[in-house]
C-alpha atoms as an extended CHARMM CRD file, in Angstrom:
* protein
*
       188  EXT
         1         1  UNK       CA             63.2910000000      -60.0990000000      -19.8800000000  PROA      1               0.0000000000
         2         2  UNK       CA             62.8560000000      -58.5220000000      -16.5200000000  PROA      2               0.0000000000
         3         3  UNK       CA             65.6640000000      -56.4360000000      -16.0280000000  PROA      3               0.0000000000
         4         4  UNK       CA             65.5440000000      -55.1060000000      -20.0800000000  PROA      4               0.0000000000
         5         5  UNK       CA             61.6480000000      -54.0930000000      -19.5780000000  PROA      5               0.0000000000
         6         6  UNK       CA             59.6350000000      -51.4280000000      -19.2500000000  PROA      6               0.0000000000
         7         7  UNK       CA             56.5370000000      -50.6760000000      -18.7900000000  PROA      7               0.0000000000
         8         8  UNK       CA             54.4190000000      -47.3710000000      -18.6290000000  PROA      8               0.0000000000
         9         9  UNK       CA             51.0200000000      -46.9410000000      -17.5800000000  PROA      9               0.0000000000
        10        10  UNK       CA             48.5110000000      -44.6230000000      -19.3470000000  PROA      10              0.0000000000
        11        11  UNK       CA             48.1660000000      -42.1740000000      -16.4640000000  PROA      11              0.0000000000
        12        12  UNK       CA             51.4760000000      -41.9390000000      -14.7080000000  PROA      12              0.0000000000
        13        13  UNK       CA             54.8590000000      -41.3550000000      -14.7210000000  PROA      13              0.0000000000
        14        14  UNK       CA             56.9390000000      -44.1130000000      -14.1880000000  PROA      14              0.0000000000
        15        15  UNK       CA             60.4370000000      -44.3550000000      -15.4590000000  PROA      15              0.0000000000
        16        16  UNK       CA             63.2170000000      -47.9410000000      -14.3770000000  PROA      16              0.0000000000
        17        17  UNK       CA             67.1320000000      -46.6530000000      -14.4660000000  PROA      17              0.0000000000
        18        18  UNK       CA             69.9830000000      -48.9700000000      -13.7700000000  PROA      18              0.0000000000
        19        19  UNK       CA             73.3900000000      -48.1370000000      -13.9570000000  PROA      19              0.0000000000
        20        20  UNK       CA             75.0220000000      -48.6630000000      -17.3630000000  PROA      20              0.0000000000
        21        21  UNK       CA             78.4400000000      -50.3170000000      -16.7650000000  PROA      21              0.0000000000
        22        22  UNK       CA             79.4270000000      -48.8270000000      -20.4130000000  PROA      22              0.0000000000
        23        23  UNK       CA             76.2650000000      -49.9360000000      -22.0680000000  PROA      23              0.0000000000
        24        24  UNK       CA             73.1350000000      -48.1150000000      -23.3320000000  PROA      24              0.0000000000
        25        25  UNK       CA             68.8850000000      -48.8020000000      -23.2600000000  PROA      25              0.0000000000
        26        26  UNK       CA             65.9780000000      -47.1810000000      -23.9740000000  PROA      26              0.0000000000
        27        27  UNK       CA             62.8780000000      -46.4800000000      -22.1350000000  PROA      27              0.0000000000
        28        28  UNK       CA             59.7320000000      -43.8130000000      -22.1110000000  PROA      28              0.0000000000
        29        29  UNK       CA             58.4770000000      -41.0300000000      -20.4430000000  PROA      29              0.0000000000
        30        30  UNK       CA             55.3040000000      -40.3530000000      -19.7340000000  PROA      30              0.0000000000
        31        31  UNK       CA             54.1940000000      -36.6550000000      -17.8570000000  PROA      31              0.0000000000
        32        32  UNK       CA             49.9360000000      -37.2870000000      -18.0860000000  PROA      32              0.0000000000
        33        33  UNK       CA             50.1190000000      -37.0080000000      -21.6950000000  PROA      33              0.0000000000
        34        34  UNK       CA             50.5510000000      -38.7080000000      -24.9490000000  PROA      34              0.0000000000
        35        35  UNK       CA             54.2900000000      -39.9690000000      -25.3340000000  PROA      35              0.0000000000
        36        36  UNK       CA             55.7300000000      -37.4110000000      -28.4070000000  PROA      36              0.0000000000
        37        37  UNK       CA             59.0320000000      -39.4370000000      -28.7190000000  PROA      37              0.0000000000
        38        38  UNK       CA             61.4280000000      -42.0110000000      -27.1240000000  PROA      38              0.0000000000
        39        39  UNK       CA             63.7980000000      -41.6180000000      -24.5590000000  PROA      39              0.0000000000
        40        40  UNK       CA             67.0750000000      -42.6310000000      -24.5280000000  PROA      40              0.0000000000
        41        41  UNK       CA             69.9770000000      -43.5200000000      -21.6990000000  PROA      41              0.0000000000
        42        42  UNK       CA             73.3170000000      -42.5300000000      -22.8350000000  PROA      42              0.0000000000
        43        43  UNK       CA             75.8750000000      -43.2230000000      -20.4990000000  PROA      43              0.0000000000
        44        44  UNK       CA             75.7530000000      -40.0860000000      -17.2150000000  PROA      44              0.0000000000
        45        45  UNK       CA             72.4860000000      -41.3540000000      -17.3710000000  PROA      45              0.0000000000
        46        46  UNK       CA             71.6100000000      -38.4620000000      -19.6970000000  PROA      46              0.0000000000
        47        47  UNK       CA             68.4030000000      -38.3720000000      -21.3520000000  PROA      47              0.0000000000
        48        48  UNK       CA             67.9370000000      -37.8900000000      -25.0360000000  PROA      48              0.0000000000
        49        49  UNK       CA             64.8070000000      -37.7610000000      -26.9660000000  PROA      49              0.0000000000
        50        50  UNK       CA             64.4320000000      -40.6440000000      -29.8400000000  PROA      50              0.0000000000
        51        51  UNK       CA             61.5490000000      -39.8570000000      -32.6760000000  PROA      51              0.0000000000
        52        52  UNK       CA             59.4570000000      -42.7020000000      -33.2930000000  PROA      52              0.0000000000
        53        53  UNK       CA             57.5370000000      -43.5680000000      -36.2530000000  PROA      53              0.0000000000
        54        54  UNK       CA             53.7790000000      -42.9950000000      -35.4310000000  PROA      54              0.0000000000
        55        55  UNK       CA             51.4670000000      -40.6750000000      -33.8420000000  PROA      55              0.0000000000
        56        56  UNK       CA             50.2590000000      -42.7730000000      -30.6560000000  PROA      56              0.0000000000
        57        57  UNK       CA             50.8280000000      -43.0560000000      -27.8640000000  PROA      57              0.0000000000
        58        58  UNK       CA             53.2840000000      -45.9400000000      -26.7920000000  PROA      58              0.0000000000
        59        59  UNK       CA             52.1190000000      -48.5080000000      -23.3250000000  PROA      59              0.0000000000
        60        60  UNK       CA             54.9770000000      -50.9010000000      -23.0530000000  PROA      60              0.0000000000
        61        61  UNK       CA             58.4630000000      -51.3150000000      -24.6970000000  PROA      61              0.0000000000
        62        62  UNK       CA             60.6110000000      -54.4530000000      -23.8150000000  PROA      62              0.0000000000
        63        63  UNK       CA             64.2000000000      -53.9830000000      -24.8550000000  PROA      63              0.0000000000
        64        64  UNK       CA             66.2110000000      -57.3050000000      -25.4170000000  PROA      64              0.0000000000
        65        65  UNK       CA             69.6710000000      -55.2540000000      -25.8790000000  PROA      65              0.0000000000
        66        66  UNK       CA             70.9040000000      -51.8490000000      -26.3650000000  PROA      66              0.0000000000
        67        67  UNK       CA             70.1530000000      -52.9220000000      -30.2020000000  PROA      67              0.0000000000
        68        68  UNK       CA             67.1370000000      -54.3950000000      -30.1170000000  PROA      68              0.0000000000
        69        69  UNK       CA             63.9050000000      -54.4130000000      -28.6400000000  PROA      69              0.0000000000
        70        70  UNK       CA             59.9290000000      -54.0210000000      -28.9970000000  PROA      70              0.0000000000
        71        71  UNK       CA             57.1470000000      -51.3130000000      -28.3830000000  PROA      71              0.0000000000
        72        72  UNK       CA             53.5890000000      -51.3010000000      -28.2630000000  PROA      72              0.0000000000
        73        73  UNK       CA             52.0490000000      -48.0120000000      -29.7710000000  PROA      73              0.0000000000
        74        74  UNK       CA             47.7790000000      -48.6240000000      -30.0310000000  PROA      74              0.0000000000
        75        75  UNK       CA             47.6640000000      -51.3390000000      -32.1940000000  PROA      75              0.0000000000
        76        76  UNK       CA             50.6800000000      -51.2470000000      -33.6550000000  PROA      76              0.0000000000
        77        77  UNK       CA             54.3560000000      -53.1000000000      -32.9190000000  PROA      77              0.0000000000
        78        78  UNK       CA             57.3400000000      -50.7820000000      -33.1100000000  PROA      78              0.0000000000
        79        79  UNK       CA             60.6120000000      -52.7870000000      -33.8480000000  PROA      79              0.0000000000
        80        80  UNK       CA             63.8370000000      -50.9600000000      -32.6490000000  PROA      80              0.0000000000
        81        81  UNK       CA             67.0860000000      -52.7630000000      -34.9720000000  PROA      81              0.0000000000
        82        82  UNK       CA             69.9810000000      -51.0260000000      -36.4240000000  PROA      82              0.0000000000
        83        83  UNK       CA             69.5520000000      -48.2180000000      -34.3570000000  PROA      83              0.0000000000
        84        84  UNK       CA             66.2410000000      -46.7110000000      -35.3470000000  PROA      84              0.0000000000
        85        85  UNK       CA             62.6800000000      -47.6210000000      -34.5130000000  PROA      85              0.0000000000
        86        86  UNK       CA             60.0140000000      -49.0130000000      -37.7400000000  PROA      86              0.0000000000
        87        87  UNK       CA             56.5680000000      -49.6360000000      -37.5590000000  PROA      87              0.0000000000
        88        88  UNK       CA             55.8080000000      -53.8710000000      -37.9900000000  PROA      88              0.0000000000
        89        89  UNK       CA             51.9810000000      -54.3510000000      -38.5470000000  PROA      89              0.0000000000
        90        90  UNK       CA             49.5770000000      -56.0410000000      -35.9750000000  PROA      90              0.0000000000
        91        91  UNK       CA             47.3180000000      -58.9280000000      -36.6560000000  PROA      91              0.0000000000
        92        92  UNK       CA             44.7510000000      -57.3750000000      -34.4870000000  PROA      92              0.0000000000
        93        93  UNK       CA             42.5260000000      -54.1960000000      -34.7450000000  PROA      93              0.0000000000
        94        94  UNK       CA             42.1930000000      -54.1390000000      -30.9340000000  PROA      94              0.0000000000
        95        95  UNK       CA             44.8590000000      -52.0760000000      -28.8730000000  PROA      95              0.0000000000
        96        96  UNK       CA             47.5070000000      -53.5350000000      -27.2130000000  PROA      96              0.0000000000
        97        97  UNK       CA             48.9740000000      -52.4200000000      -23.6650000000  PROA      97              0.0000000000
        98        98  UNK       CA             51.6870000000      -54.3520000000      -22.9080000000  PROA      98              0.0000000000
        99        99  UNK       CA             54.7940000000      -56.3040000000      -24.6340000000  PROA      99              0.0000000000
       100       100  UNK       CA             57.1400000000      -59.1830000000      -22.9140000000  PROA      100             0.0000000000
       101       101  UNK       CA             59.8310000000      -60.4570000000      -25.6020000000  PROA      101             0.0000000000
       102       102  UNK       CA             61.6900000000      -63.3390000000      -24.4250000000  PROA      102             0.0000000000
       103       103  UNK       CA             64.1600000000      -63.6460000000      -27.0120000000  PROA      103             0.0000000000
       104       104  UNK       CA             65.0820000000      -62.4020000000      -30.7050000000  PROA      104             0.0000000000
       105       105  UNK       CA             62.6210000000      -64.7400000000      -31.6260000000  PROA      105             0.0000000000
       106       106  UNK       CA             59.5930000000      -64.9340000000      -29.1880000000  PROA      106             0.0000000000
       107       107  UNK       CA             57.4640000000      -62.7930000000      -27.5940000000  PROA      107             0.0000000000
       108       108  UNK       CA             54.0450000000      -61.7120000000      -26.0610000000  PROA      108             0.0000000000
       109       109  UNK       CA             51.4730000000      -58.9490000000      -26.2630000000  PROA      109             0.0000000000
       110       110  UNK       CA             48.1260000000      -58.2950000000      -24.5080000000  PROA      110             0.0000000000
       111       111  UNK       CA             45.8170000000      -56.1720000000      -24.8710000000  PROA      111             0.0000000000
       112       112  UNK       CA             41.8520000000      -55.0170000000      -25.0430000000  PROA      112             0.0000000000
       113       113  UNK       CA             39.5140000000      -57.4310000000      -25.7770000000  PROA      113             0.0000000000
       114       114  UNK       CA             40.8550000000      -60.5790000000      -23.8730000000  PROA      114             0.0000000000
       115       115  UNK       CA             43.8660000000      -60.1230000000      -27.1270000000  PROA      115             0.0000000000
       116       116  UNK       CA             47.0380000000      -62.0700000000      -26.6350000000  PROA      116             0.0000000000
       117       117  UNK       CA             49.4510000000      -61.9240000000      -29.1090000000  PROA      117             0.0000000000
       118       118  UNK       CA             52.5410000000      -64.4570000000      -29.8300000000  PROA      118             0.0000000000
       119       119  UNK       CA             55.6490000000      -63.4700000000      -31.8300000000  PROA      119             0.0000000000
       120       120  UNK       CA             57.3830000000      -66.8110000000      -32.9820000000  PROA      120             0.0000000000
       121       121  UNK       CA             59.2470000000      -67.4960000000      -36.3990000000  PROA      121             0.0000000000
       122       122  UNK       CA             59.1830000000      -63.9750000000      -37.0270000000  PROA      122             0.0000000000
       123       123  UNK       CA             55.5210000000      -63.2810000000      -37.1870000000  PROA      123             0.0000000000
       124       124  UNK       CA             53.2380000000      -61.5760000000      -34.5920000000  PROA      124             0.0000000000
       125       125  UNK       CA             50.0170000000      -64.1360000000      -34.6700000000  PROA      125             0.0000000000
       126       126  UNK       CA             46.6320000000      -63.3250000000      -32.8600000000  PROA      126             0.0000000000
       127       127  UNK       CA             45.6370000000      -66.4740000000      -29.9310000000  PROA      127             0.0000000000
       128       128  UNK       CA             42.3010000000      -67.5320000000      -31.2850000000  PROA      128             0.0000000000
       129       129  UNK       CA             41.1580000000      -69.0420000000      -28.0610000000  PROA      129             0.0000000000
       130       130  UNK       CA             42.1010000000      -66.9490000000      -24.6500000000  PROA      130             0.0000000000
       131       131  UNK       CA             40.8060000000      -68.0000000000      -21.4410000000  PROA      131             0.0000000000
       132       132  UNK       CA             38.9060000000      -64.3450000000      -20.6890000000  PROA      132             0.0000000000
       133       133  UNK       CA             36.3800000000      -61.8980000000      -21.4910000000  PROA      133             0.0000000000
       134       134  UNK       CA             38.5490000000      -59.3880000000      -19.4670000000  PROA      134             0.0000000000
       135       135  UNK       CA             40.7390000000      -56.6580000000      -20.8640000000  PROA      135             0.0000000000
       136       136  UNK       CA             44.3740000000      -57.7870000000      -20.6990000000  PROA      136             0.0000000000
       137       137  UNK       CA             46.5660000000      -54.6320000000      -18.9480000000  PROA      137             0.0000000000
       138       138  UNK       CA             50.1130000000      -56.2390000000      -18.6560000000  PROA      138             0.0000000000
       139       139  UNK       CA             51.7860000000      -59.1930000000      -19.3640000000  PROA      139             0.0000000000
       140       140  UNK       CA             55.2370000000      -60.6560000000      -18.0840000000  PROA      140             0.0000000000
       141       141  UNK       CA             57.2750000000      -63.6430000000      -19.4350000000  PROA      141             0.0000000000
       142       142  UNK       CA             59.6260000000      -65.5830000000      -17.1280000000  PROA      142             0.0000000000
       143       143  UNK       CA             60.9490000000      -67.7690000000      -19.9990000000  PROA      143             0.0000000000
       144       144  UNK       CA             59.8110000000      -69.3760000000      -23.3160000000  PROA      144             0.0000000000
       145       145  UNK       CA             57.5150000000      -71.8750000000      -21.6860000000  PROA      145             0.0000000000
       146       146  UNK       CA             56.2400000000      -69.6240000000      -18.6980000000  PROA      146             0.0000000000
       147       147  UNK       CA             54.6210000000      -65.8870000000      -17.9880000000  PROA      147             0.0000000000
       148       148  UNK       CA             51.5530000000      -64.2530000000      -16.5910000000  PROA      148             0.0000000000
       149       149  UNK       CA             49.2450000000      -62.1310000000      -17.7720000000  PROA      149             0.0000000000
       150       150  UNK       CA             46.9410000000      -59.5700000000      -16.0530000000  PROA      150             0.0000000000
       151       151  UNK       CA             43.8160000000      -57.3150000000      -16.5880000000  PROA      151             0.0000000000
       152       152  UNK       CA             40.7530000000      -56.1530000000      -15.6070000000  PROA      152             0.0000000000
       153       153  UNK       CA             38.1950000000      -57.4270000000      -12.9620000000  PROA      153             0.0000000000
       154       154  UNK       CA             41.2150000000      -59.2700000000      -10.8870000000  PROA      154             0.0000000000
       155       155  UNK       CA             41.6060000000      -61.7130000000      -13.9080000000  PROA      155             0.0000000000
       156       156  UNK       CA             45.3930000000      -63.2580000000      -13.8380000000  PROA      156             0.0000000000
       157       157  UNK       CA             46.4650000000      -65.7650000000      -16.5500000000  PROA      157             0.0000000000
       158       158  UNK       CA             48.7680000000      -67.9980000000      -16.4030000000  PROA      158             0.0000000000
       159       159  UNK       CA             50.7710000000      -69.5600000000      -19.5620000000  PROA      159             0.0000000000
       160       160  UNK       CA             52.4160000000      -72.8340000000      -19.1300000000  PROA      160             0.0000000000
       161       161  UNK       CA             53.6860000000      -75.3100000000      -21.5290000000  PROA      161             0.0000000000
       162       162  UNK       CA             51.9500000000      -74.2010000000      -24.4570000000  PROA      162             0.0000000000
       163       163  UNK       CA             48.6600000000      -72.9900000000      -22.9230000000  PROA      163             0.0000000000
       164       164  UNK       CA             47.2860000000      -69.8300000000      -21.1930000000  PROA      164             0.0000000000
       165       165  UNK       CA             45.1240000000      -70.4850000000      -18.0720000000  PROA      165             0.0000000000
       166       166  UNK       CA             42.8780000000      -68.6430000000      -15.5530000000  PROA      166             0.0000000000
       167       167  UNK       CA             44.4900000000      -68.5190000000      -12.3090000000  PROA      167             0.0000000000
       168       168  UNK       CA             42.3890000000      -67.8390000000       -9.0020000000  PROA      168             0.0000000000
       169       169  UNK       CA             42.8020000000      -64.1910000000       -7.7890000000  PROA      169             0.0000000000
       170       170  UNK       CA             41.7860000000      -62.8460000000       -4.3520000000  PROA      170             0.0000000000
       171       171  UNK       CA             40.6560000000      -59.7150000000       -6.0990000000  PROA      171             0.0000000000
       172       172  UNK       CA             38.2030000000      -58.0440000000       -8.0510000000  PROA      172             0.0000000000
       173       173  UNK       CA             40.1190000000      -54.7880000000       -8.3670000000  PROA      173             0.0000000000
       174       174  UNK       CA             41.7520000000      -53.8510000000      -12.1440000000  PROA      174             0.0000000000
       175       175  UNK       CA             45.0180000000      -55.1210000000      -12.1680000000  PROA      175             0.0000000000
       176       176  UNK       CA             47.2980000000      -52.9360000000      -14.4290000000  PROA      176             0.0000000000
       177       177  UNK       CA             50.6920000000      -54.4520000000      -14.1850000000  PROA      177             0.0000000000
       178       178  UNK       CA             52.8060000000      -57.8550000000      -13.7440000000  PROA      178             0.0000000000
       179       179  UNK       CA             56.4280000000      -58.2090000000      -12.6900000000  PROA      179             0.0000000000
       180       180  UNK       CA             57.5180000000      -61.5010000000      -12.1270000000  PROA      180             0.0000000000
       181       181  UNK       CA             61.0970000000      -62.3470000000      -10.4760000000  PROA      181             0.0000000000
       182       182  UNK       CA             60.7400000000      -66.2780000000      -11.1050000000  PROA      182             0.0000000000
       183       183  UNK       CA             57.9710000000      -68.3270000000      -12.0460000000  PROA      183             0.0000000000
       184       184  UNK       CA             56.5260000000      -68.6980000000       -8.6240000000  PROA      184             0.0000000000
       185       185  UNK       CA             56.5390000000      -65.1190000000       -7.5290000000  PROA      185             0.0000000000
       186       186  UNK       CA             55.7120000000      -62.0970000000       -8.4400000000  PROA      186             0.0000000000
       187       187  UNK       CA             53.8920000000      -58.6650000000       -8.1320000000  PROA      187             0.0000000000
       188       188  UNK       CA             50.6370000000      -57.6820000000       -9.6570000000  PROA      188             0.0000000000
C-alpha cells in the first residue's frame, strides 16, 4: 500500500512521483484550491488531467494498480476500474480525509467525527465503536491485520488483530498524516 498511495492535504501542494519502468498511476494535484480533476502519469512522467465524477474536493486516493484504486471526495468513495473513475456511496454522512486499501478486497477510511471506515466483502461498513472523540486526519495500513491511524489533538490509533486502539503520543499538536514503512516505524 505504501508505495501505490497518495495522500494530499487540504492546504498544500504535495505531489509522490516514481519512475514508471513502463507502467502507469494516478495521483492529485492540489495548488490551495479545490481539486477540479485527476491527474494522471503517463510514461515521460507527463501529466494529464482525468475528470472525475463529483464536485468535491478529493483528500486521499490509494491506488492498488495502474487499474485500480480508491479516492476519498467529502463523503463520498470514488472507485477507479476499467479505466474510469464512479462514484460508490458512503455509509457515513461525516467527511472522510484519508483512504489506505490493502488489497482488492480490504481497505480503510477515516475521517471527521472519530469515523473509521472498513471495506471488506465488497462493502464499505461504518466502525460502530472507535477508540476517540478526535477527528481522524490520515490513516495508513501496513497489512490486513495492522495500520495506524492519526488525527487531531496528538491522538494516534493503532489497529491490531481485529481491533483499533489508542496509542500514547508525546504530543498534543494536530497530526495530519501517517506513513508507515513497517509495522514498528513510521512518520506522523
Amino acid at each position: 500500500p505504501g508505495a501505490n498511495t497518495f495522500s494530499i492535504g487540504s492546504r498544500k501542494t504535495f505531489i509522490h512521483r516514481t519512475p514508471l519502468r513502463n507502467k502507469k498511476f494516478r495521483a492529485l494535484y492540489h495548488n490551495r484550491r479545490p481539486l477540479a480533476n485527476y491527474l494522471r502519469v503517463t510514461s515521460f512522467f507527463l501529466w494529464k488531467e482525468v475528470p472525475k465524477p463529483t464536485p468535491y474536493a478529493v483528500s486521499s486516493i490509494s491506488m492498488l494498480s495502474a487499474d485500480e484504486g480508491w479516492a476519498i471526495a467529502g463523503n463520498t468513495f470514488l472507485h477507479y476500474t476499467y479505466g474510469s473513475w464512479q462514484v460508490v456511496p458512503s455509509p457515513t454522512g461525516n467527511s472522510l480525509e484519508s483512504i489506505s486499501m490493502v488489497s482488492a478486497d480490504e481497505g480503510w477510511a477515516v475521517g471527521w467525527n472519530s469515523t473509521i471506515v472498513h471495506y471488506i466483502n465488497g462493502t464499505w461498513q461504518t466502525v460502530p465503536i472507535t477508540p476517540t472523540n478526535y477527528y481522524l486526519h490520515s490513516v495508513a495500513m501496513v497489512s490486513r491485520d495492522e495500520g495506524w491511524a492519526v488525527g487531531a489533538f496528538g491522538v494516534i490509533l493503532h489497529y491490531k488483530g481485529s481491533t483499533w486502539r489508542v496509542e500514547p503520543a508525546p504530543t498534543t499538536n494536530n497530526l495530519y498524516s501517517v506513513a508507515m514503512v513497517s509495522p514498528n516505524e513510521g512518520w506522523a
